[in-house]
Amino acid sequence: MAKPTPGPTILIADDDVALLAALKARLEAAGYSVAAAQDGYSAMDRAAHLCPDLLILDVDMPAGDGFSVQSRMSKIDELASTPVIYLTGSSDVTIDQSAASMGAFAVIHKPFQTEDLLSTVASALAQAADALAS
């Protein structure tokens, strides 16, 4: 019997280890292949090697926040069009504005419902697939 093909690859970067583990487990249960990083530097390194289909980035991380990661990735051809979803515990409205100006798919504010995240992930991947098909 053939082994099932893993779903799209998602890279999650967050310095909250418990949240990172919970998100990884939940996304894998939903059929995604998931890689994790705990800081901006590691996220860039993993993204360069994996070329993920989607990035979920914490806004506030050590060794490079989510915005700096997206900014650096936008300069790498293979990663420039990768959709980004930001996670933040802040209610600062400038985060949403900065994310929108950088072309992020969405900003999800912590705490959040897992179902909302899964729905946003599915929408981001569908939009990216549509863009590739056209």
mmCIF file of C-alpha atoms in Angstrom:
data_model
loop_
_atom_site.group_PDB
_atom_site.id
_atom_site.type_symbol
_atom_site.label_atom_id
_atom_site.label_comp_id
_atom_site.label_asym_id
_atom_site.label_seq_id
_atom_site.Cartn_x
_atom_site.Cartn_y
_atom_site.Cartn_z
ATOM 1 C CA MET A 1 0.000 0.000 0.000
ATOM 2 C CA ALA A 2 1.335 3.426 -0.941
ATOM 3 C CA LYS A 3 2.242 5.825 1.805
ATOM 4 C CA PRO A 4 -0.076 8.870 1.868
ATOM 5 C CA THR A 5 1.398 12.022 0.396
ATOM 6 C CA PRO A 6 1.949 14.634 3.082
ATOM 7 C CA GLY A 7 -0.020 17.835 2.718
ATOM 8 C CA PRO A 8 1.447 21.271 2.151
ATOM 9 C CA THR A 9 4.468 22.217 4.247
ATOM 10 C CA ILE A 10 3.974 24.881 6.897
ATOM 11 C CA LEU A 11 6.770 26.524 8.851
ATOM 12 C CA ILE A 12 5.733 27.896 12.243
ATOM 13 C CA ALA A 13 8.042 30.276 14.102
ATOM 14 C CA ASP A 14 7.184 31.244 17.675
ATOM 15 C CA ASP A 15 9.294 31.584 20.811
ATOM 16 C CA ASP A 16 6.498 30.149 22.991
ATOM 17 C CA VAL A 17 7.558 26.486 23.041
ATOM 18 C CA ALA A 18 4.229 25.198 24.386
ATOM 19 C CA LEU A 19 2.230 27.068 21.730
ATOM 20 C CA LEU A 20 4.648 25.917 19.039
ATOM 21 C CA ALA A 21 4.222 22.265 20.054
ATOM 22 C CA ALA A 22 0.426 22.574 20.241
ATOM 23 C CA LEU A 23 0.177 24.248 16.829
ATOM 24 C CA LYS A 24 2.515 21.707 15.265
ATOM 25 C CA ALA A 25 0.453 18.810 16.622
ATOM 26 C CA ARG A 26 -2.864 20.345 15.551
ATOM 27 C CA LEU A 27 -1.684 21.202 12.025
ATOM 28 C CA GLU A 28 -0.150 17.745 11.573
ATOM 29 C CA ALA A 29 -3.440 16.199 12.705
ATOM 30 C CA ALA A 30 -5.117 18.259 9.966
ATOM 31 C CA GLY A 31 -2.814 16.659 7.376
ATOM 32 C CA TYR A 32 -0.094 19.260 6.991
ATOM 33 C CA SER A 33 3.641 18.671 7.070
ATOM 34 C CA VAL A 34 4.934 21.036 9.766
ATOM 35 C CA ALA A 35 8.371 22.382 10.649
ATOM 36 C CA ALA A 36 9.047 24.609 13.635
ATOM 37 C CA ALA A 37 11.496 27.329 14.647
ATOM 38 C CA GLN A 38 11.805 29.258 17.908
ATOM 39 C CA ASP A 39 13.352 32.485 16.602
ATOM 40 C CA GLY A 40 13.718 34.578 13.479
ATOM 41 C CA TYR A 41 17.178 33.313 12.585
ATOM 42 C CA SER A 42 16.109 29.673 12.765
ATOM 43 C CA ALA A 43 12.957 30.486 10.786
ATOM 44 C CA MET A 44 15.017 31.953 7.943
ATOM 45 C CA ASP A 45 17.379 28.974 7.948
ATOM 46 C CA ARG A 46 14.525 26.441 7.913
ATOM 47 C CA ALA A 47 12.594 28.382 5.251
ATOM 48 C CA ALA A 48 15.637 28.512 2.969
ATOM 49 C CA HIS A 49 16.034 24.731 3.181
ATOM 50 C CA LEU A 50 12.363 23.716 3.139
ATOM 51 C CA CYS A 51 10.753 26.294 0.824
ATOM 52 C CA PRO A 52 7.477 25.912 2.766
ATOM 53 C CA ASP A 53 4.062 26.517 1.241
ATOM 54 C CA LEU A 54 3.045 28.771 4.138
ATOM 55 C CA LEU A 55 4.687 30.609 7.028
ATOM 56 C CA ILE A 56 3.097 31.279 10.391
ATOM 57 C CA LEU A 57 5.276 33.852 12.144
ATOM 58 C CA ASP A 58 5.101 35.297 15.626
ATOM 59 C CA VAL A 59 5.495 39.050 15.434
ATOM 60 C CA ASP A 60 7.708 39.282 18.526
ATOM 61 C CA MET A 61 10.550 36.736 18.585
ATOM 62 C CA PRO A 62 14.229 36.862 19.498
ATOM 63 C CA ALA A 63 16.891 36.897 16.760
ATOM 64 C CA GLY A 64 14.581 38.522 14.219
ATOM 65 C CA ASP A 65 10.893 39.302 14.547
ATOM 66 C CA GLY A 66 8.273 38.060 12.099
ATOM 67 C CA PHE A 67 8.427 41.252 10.037
ATOM 68 C CA SER A 68 12.193 41.009 9.539
ATOM 69 C CA VAL A 69 11.834 37.348 8.529
ATOM 70 C CA GLN A 70 9.213 38.214 5.893
ATOM 71 C CA SER A 71 11.285 41.153 4.681
ATOM 72 C CA ARG A 72 14.383 38.990 4.193
ATOM 73 C CA MET A 73 12.369 36.222 2.545
ATOM 74 C CA SER A 74 10.857 38.636 0.057
ATOM 75 C CA LYS A 75 14.343 39.021 -1.415
ATOM 76 C CA ILE A 76 14.696 35.266 -2.115
ATOM 77 C CA ASP A 77 12.984 34.227 -5.344
ATOM 78 C CA GLU A 78 11.845 30.802 -4.078
ATOM 79 C CA LEU A 79 10.300 32.329 -0.939
ATOM 80 C CA ALA A 80 9.076 35.737 -2.115
ATOM 81 C CA SER A 81 5.511 34.628 -2.852
ATOM 82 C CA THR A 82 5.114 32.356 0.189
ATOM 83 C CA PRO A 83 1.993 33.451 2.088
ATOM 84 C CA VAL A 84 2.510 34.671 5.649
ATOM 85 C CA ILE A 85 0.149 34.562 8.601
ATOM 86 C CA TYR A 86 1.271 36.540 11.639
ATOM 87 C CA LEU A 87 0.520 35.617 15.243
ATOM 88 C CA THR A 88 0.587 38.310 17.897
ATOM 89 C CA GLY A 89 -0.396 38.763 21.498
ATOM 90 C CA SER A 90 -0.473 42.523 21.035
ATOM 91 C CA SER A 91 -3.563 44.605 20.390
ATOM 92 C CA ASP A 92 -1.454 47.347 18.777
ATOM 93 C CA VAL A 93 -3.250 48.317 15.596
ATOM 94 C CA THR A 94 0.029 49.218 13.865
ATOM 95 C CA ILE A 95 0.879 45.504 13.717
ATOM 96 C CA ASP A 96 -2.124 44.861 11.490
ATOM 97 C CA GLN A 97 -1.209 47.878 9.359
ATOM 98 C CA SER A 98 2.428 46.798 9.007
ATOM 99 C CA ALA A 99 1.390 43.247 8.137
ATOM 100 C CA ALA A 100 -1.021 44.506 5.479
ATOM 101 C CA SER A 101 1.604 46.806 3.967
ATOM 102 C CA MET A 102 4.013 43.857 3.728
ATOM 103 C CA GLY A 103 1.404 41.745 1.950
ATOM 104 C CA ALA A 104 0.716 39.278 4.756
ATOM 105 C CA PHE A 105 -2.311 37.068 4.280
ATOM 106 C CA ALA A 106 -3.631 37.613 7.821
ATOM 107 C CA VAL A 107 -2.877 38.570 11.403
ATOM 108 C CA ILE A 108 -4.252 36.304 14.109
ATOM 109 C CA HIS A 109 -4.395 37.703 17.607
ATOM 110 C CA LYS A 110 -3.616 35.486 20.596
ATOM 111 C CA PRO A 111 -5.506 33.908 22.201
ATOM 112 C CA PHE A 112 -7.283 32.402 19.214
ATOM 113 C CA GLN A 113 -9.498 29.449 18.402
ATOM 114 C CA THR A 114 -7.682 26.600 16.637
ATOM 115 C CA GLU A 115 -10.554 26.310 14.161
ATOM 116 C CA ASP A 116 -10.046 29.956 13.151
ATOM 117 C CA LEU A 117 -6.355 29.313 12.549
ATOM 118 C CA LEU A 118 -7.074 26.172 10.515
ATOM 119 C CA SER A 119 -9.610 28.052 8.408
ATOM 120 C CA THR A 120 -7.127 30.882 7.780
ATOM 121 C CA VAL A 121 -4.388 28.379 6.884
ATOM 122 C CA ALA A 122 -6.685 26.618 4.394
ATOM 123 C CA SER A 123 -7.692 29.951 2.826
ATOM 124 C CA ALA A 124 -4.076 31.130 2.512
ATOM 125 C CA LEU A 125 -3.007 27.866 0.867
ATOM 126 C CA ALA A 126 -5.994 27.914 -1.489
ATOM 127 C CA GLN A 127 -5.259 31.489 -2.536
ATOM 128 C CA ALA A 128 -1.596 30.622 -3.137
ATOM 129 C CA ALA A 129 -2.592 27.580 -5.225
ATOM 130 C CA ASP A 130 -4.999 29.714 -7.274
ATOM 131 C CA ALA A 131 -2.247 32.271 -7.890
ATOM 132 C CA LEU A 132 0.108 29.540 -9.126
ATOM 133 C CA ALA A 133 -2.557 28.096 -11.412
ATOM 134 C CA SER A 134 -3.246 31.416 -13.140
#
